[in-house]
PDB file of C-alpha atoms and ligand atoms in Angstrom:
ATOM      1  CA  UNK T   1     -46.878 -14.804  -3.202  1.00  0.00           C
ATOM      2  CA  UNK T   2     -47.803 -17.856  -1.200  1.00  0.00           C
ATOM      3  CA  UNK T   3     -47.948 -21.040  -2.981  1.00  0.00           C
ATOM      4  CA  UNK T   4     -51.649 -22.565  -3.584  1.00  0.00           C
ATOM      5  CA  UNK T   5     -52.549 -25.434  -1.873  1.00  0.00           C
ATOM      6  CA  UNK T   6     -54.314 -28.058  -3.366  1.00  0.00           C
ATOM      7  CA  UNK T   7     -56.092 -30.849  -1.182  1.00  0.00           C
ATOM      8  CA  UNK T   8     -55.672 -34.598  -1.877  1.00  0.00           C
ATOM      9  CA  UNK T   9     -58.083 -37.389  -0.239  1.00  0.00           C
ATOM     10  CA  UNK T  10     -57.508 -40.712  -0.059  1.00  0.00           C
ATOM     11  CA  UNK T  11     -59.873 -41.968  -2.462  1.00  0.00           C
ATOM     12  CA  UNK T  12     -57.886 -39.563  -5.035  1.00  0.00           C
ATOM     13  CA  UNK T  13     -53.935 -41.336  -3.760  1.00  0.00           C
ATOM     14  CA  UNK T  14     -55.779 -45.017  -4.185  1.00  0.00           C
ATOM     15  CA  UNK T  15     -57.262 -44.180  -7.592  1.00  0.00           C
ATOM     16  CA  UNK T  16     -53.950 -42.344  -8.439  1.00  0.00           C
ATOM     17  CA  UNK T  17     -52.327 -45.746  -7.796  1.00  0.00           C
ATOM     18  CA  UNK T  18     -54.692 -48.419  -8.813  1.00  0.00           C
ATOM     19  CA  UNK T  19     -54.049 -46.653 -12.303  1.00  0.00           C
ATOM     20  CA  UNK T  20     -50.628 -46.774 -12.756  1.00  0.00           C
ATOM     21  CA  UNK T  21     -49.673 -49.975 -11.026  1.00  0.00           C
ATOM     22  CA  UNK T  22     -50.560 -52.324 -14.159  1.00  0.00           C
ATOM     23  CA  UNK T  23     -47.678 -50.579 -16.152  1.00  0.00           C
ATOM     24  CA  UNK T  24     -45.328 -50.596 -12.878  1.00  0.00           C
ATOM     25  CA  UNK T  25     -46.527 -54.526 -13.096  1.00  0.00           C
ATOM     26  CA  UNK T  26     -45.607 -55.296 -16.689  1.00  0.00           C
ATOM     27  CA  UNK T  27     -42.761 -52.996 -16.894  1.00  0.00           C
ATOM     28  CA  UNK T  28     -40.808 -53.224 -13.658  1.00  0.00           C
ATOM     29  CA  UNK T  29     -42.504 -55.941 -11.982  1.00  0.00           C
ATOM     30  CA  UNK T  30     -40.627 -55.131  -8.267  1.00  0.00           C
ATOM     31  CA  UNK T  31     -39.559 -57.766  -5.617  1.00  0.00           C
ATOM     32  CA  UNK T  32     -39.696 -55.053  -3.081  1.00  0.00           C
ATOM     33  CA  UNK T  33     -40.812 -52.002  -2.308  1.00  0.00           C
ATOM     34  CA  UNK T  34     -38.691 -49.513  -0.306  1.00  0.00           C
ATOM     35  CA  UNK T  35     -40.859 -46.790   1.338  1.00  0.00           C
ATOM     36  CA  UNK T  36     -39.439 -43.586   2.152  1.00  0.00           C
ATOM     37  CA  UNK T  37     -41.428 -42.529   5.427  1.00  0.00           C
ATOM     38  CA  UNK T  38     -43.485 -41.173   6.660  1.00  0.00           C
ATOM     39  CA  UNK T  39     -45.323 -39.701   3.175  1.00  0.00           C
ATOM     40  CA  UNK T  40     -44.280 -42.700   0.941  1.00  0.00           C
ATOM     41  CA  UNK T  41     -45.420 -45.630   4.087  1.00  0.00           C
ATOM     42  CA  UNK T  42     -49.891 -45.713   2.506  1.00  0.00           C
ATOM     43  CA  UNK T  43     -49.041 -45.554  -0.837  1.00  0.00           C
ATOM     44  CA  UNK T  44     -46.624 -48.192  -0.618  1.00  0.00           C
ATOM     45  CA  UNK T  45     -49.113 -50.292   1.504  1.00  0.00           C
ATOM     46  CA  UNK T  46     -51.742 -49.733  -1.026  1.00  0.00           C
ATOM     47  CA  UNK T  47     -49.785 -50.175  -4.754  1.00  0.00           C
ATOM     48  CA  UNK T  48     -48.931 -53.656  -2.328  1.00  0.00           C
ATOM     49  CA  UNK T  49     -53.103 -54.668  -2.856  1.00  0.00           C
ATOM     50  CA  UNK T  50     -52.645 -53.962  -6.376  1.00  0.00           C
ATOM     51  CA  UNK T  51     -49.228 -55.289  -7.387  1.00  0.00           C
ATOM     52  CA  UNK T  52     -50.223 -58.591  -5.777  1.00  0.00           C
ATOM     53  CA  UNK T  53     -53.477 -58.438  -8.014  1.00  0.00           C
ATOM     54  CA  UNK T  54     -51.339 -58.240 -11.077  1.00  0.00           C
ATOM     55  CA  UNK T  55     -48.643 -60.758 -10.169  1.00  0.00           C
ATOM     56  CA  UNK T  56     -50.963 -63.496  -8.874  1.00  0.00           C
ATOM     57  CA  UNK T  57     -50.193 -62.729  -5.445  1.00  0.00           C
ATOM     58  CA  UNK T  58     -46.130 -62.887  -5.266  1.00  0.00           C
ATOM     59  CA  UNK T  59     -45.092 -61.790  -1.884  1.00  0.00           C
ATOM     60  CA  UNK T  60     -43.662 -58.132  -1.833  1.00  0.00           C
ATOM     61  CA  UNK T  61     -41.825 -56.995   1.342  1.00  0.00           C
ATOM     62  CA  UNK T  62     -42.524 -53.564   2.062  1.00  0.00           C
ATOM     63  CA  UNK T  63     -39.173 -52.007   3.309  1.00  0.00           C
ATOM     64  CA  UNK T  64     -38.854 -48.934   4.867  1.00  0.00           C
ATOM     65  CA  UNK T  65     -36.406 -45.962   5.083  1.00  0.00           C
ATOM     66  CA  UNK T  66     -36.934 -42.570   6.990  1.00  0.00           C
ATOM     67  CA  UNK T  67     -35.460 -39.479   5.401  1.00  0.00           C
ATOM     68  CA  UNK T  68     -36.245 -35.979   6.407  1.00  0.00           C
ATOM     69  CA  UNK T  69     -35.693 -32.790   4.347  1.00  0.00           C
ATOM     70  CA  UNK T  70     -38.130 -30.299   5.369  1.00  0.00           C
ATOM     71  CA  UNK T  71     -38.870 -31.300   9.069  1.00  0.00           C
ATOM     72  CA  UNK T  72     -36.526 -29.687  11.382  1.00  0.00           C
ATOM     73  CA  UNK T  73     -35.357 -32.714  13.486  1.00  0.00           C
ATOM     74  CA  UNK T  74     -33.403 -32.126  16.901  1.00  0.00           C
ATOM     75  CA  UNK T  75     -29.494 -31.715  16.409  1.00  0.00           C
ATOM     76  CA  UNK T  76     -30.051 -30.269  12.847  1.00  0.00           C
ATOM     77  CA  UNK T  77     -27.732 -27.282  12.295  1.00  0.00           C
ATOM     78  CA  UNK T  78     -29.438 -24.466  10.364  1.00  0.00           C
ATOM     79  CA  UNK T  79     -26.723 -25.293   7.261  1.00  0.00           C
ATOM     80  CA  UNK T  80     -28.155 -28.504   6.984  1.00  0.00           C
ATOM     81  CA  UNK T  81     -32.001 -27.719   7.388  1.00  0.00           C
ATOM     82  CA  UNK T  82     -33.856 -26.929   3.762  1.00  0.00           C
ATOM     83  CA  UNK T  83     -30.732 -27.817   1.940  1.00  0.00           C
ATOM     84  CA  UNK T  84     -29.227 -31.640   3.425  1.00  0.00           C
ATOM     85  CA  UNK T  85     -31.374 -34.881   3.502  1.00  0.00           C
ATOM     86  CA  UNK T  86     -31.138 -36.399   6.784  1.00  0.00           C
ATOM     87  CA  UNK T  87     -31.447 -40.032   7.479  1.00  0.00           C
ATOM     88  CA  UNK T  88     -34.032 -40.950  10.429  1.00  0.00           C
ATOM     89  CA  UNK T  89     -34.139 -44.604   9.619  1.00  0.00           C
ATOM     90  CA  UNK T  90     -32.480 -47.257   7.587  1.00  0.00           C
ATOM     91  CA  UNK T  91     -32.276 -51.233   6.354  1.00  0.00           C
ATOM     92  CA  UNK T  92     -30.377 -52.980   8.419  1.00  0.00           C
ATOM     93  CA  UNK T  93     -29.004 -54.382   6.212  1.00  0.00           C
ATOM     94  CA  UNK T  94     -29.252 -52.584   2.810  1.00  0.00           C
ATOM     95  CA  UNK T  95     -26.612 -54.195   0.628  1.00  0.00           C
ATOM     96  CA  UNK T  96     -27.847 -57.757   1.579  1.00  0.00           C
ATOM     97  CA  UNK T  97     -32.172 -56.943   1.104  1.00  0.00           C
ATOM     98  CA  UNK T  98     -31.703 -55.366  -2.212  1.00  0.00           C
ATOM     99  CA  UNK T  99     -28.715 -56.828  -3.951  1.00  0.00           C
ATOM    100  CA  UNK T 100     -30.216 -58.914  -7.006  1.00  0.00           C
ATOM    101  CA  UNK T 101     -33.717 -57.654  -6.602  1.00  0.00           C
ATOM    102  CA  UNK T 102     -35.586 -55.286  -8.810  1.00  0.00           C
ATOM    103  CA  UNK T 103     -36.488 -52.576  -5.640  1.00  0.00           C
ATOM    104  CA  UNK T 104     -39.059 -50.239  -6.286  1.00  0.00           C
ATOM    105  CA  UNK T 105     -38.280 -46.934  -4.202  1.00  0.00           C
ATOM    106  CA  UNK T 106     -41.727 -45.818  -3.180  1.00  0.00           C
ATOM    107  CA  UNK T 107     -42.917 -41.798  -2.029  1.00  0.00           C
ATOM    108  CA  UNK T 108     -45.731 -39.660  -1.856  1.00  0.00           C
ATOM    109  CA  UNK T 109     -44.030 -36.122  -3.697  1.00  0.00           C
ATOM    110  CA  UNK T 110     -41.090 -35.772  -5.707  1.00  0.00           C
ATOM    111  CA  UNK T 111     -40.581 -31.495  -5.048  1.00  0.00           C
ATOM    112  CA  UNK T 112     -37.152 -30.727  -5.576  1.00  0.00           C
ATOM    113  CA  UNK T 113     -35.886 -34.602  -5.932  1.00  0.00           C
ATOM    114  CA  UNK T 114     -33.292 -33.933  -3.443  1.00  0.00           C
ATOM    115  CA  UNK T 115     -34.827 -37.082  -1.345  1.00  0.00           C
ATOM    116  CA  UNK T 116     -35.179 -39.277  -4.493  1.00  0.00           C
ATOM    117  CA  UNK T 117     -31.187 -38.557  -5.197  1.00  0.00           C
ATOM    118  CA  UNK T 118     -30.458 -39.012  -1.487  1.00  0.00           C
ATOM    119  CA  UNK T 119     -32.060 -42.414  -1.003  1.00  0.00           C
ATOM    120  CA  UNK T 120     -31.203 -43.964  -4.688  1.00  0.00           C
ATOM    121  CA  UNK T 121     -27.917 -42.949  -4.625  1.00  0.00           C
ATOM    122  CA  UNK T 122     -26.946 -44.251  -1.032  1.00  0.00           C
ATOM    123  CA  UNK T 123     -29.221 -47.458  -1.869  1.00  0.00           C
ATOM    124  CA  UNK T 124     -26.568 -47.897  -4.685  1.00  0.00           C
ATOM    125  CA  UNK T 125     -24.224 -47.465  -2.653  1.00  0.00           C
ATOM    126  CA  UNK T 126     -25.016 -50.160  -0.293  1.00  0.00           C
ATOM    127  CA  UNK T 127     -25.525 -52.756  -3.020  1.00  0.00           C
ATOM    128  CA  UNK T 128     -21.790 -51.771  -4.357  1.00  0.00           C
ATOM    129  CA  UNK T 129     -20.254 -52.562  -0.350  1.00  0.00           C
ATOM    130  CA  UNK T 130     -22.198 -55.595  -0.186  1.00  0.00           C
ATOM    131  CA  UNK T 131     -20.500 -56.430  -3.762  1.00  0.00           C
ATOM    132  CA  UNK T 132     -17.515 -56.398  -1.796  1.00  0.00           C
ATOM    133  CA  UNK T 133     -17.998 -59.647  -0.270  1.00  0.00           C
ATOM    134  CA  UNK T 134     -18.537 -61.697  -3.768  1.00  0.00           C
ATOM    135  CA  UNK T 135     -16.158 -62.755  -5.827  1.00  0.00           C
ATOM    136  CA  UNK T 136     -14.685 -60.271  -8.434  1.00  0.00           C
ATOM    137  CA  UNK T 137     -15.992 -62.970 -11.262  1.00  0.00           C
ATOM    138  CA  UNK T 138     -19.495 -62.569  -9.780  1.00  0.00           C
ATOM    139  CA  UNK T 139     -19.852 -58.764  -9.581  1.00  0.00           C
ATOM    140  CA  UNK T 140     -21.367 -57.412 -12.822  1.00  0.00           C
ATOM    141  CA  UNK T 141     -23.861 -60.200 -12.959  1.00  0.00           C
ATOM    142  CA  UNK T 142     -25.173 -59.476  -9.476  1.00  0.00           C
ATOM    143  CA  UNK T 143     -24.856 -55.802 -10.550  1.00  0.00           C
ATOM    144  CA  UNK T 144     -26.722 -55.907 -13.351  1.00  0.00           C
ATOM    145  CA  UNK T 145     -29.732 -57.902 -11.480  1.00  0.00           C
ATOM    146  CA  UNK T 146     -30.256 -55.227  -9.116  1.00  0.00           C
ATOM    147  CA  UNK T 147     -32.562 -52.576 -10.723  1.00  0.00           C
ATOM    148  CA  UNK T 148     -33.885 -49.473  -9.208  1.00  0.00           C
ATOM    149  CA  UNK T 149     -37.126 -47.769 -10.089  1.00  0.00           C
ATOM    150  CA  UNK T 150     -39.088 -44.796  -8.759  1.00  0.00           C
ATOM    151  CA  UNK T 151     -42.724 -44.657  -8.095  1.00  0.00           C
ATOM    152  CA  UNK T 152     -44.280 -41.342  -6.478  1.00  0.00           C
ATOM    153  CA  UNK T 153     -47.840 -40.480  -6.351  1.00  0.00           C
ATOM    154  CA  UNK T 154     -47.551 -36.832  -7.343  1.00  0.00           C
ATOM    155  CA  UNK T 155     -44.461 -35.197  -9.406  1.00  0.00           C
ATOM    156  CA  UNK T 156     -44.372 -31.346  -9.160  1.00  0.00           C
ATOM    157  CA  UNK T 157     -43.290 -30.003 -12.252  1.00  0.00           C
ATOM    158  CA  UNK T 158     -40.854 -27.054 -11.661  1.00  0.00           C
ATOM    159  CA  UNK T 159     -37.302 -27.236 -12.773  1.00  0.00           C
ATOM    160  CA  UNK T 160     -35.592 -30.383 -10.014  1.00  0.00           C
ATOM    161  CA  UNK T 161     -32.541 -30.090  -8.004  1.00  0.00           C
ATOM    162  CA  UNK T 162     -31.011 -33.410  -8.351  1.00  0.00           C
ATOM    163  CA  UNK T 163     -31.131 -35.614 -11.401  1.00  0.00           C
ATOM    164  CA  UNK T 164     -31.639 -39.853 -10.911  1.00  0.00           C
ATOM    165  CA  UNK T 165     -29.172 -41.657 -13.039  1.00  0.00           C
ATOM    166  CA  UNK T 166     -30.850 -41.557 -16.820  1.00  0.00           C
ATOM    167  CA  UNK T 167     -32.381 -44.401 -17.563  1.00  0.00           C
ATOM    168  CA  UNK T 168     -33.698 -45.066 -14.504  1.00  0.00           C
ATOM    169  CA  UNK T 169     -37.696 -46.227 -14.809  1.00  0.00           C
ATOM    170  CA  UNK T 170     -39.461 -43.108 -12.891  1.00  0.00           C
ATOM    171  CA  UNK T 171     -43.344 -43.196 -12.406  1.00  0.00           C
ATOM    172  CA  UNK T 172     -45.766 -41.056 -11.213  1.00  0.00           C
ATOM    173  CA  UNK T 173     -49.844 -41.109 -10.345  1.00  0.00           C
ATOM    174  CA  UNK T 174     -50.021 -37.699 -11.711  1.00  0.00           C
ATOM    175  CA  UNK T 175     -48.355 -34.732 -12.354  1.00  0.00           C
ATOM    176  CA  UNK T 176     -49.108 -31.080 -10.755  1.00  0.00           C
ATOM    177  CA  UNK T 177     -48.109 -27.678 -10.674  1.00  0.00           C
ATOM    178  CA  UNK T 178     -45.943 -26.175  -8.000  1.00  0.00           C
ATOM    179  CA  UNK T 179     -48.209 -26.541  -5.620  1.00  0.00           C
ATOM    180  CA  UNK T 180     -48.819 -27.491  -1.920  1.00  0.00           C
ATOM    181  CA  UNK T 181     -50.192 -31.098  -1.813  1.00  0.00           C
ATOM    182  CA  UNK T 182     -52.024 -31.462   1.571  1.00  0.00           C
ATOM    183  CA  UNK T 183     -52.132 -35.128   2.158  1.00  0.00           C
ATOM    184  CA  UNK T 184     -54.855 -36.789   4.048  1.00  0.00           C
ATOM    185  CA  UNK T 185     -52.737 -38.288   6.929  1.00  0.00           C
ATOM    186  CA  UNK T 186     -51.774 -34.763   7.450  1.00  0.00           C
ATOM    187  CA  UNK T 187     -55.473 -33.661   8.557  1.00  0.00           C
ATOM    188  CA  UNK T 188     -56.378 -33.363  11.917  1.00  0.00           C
ATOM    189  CA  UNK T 189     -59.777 -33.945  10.775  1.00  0.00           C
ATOM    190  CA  UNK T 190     -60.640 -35.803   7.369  1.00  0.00           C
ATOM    191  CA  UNK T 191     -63.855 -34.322   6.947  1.00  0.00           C
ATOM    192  CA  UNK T 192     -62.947 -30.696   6.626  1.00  0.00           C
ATOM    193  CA  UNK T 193     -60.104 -32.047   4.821  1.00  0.00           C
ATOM    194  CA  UNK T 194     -62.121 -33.866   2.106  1.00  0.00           C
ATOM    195  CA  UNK T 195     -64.508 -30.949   2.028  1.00  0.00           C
ATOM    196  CA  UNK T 196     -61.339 -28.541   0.969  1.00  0.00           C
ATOM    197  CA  UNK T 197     -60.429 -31.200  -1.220  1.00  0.00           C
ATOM    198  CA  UNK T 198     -63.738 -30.472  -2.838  1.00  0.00           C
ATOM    199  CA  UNK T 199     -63.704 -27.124  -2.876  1.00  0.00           C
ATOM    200  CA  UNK T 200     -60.236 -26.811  -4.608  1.00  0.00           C
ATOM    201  CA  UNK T 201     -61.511 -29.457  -7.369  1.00  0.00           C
ATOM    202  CA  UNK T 202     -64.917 -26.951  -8.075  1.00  0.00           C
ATOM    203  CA  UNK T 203     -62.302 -23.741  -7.858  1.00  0.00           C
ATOM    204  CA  UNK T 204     -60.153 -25.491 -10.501  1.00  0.00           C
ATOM    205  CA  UNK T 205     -63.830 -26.536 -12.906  1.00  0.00           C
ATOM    206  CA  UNK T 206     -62.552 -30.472 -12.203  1.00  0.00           C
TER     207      UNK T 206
HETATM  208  P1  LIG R 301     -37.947 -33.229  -2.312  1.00  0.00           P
HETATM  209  O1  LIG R 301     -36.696 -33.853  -1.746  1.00  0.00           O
HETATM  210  O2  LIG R 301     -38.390 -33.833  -3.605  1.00  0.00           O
HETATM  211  O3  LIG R 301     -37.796 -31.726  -2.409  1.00  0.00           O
HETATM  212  O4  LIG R 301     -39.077 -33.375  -1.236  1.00  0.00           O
HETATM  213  C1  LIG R 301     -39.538 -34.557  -0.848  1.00  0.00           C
HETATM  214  C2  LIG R 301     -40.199 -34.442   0.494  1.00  0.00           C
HETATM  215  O5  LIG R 301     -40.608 -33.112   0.856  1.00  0.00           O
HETATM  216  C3  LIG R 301     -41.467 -35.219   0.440  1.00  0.00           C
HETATM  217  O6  LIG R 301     -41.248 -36.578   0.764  1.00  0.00           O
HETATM  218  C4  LIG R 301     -42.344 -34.497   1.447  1.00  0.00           C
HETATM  219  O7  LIG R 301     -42.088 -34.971   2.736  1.00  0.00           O
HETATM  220  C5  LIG R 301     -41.912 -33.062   1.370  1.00  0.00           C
HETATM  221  N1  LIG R 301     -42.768 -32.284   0.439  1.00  0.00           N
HETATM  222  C6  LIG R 301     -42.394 -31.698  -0.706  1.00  0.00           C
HETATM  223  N2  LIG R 301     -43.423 -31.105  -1.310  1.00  0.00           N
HETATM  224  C7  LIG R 301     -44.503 -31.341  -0.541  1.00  0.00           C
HETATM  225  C8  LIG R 301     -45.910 -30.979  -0.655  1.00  0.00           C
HETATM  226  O8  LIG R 301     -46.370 -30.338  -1.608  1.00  0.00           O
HETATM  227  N3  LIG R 301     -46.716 -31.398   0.331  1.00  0.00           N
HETATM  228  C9  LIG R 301     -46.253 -32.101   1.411  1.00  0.00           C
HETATM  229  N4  LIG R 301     -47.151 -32.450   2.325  1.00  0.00           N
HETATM  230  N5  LIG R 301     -44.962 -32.474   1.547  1.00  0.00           N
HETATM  231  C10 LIG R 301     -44.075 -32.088   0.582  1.00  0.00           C
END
């Protein structure tokens, strides 16, 4: 059976967000936000507008990182495609940005949570080489001030392929069904997209 799709606007990912930020605010309170493109660039942008509202304005970069799991991307063997994350873009220079900061990892869907894994885990990873180059007596106090955090705007609930570390603070505008989210910046045009969006909201008695 194909899987329903369900049609998100804009006005529903910035109202998704607005709401949730405060507690991303007092809880986490990020110094950065890392945005796993292309899906996680506008609601990074936007949760920006309203984390400065909260935090009277501190300055929060807005890093980005480019991971692909569903897109087939030239030199992709067909092993890799559907099951591996690949890497399209990264920090320059991870270790260095993030080590000491609290970095809020930022995307639009968390499906499976293969990408999630993929970029926390090698984020860690980069913050442990760039330990390297401190002394030993330093370590576990810079390791301990660099936090990670997850914010996505919609979490599918269906059983996950990859678990985060536990603990790990995990936030989410909303959570759905296993569905297909169409996002906006997918649409060739936004107004049949918004009127679909409307239609699936009557279909569903929202
Ligand atoms: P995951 O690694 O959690 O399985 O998938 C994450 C990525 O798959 C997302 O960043 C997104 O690019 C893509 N994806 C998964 N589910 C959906 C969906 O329902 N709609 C869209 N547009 N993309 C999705």
């Amino acid at each position: 059976m194909a899987v329903p799709h369900w049609h998100v606007t804009y006005n529903d990912i910035h109202n998704l967000i607005r709401k949730v930020t405060p507690k991303i605010a007092a809880e986490f309170n990020p110094d950065i936000m890392i945005a796993i493109g292309g899906g996680g660039f506008f609601p990074a942008r936007v949760m920006r507008t309203f984390l400065r509202e909260e935090t009277a304005n501190k300055s929060l970069q807005i890093q980005a990182i480019g991971l692909s799991l569903y897109e087939p991307l030239p030199g992709t063997t067909a092993e890799q495609l559907g099951n591996e994350v690949v890497r399209t873009q990264w920090l320059s220079s991870s270790g260095k940005t993030l080590l000491g900061k609290r970095n809020l990892i930022v995307d639009e869907v968390d499906d499976t949570r293969k990408t999630l894994h993929y970029a926390l885990s090698e984020l860690q990873k980069d913050v442990e080489t760039e330990l390297l180059s401190y002394p030993e007596s330093e370590r576990d106090a810079l390791r301990e001030a660099t936090k990670f955090a997850i914010f996505v705007v919609h979490n599918k609930n269906k059983p996950k392929h990859a678990e985060l570390p536990a603990g790990t603070p995990y936030y989410a505008g909303e959570e759905v069904k296993d569905v297909w989210l169409d996002y906006p910046w997918e649409a060739i045009s936004i107004e049949e997209h918004d009127g679909e969006a409307l239609l699936d909201k009557r279909n569903a008695g929202a």
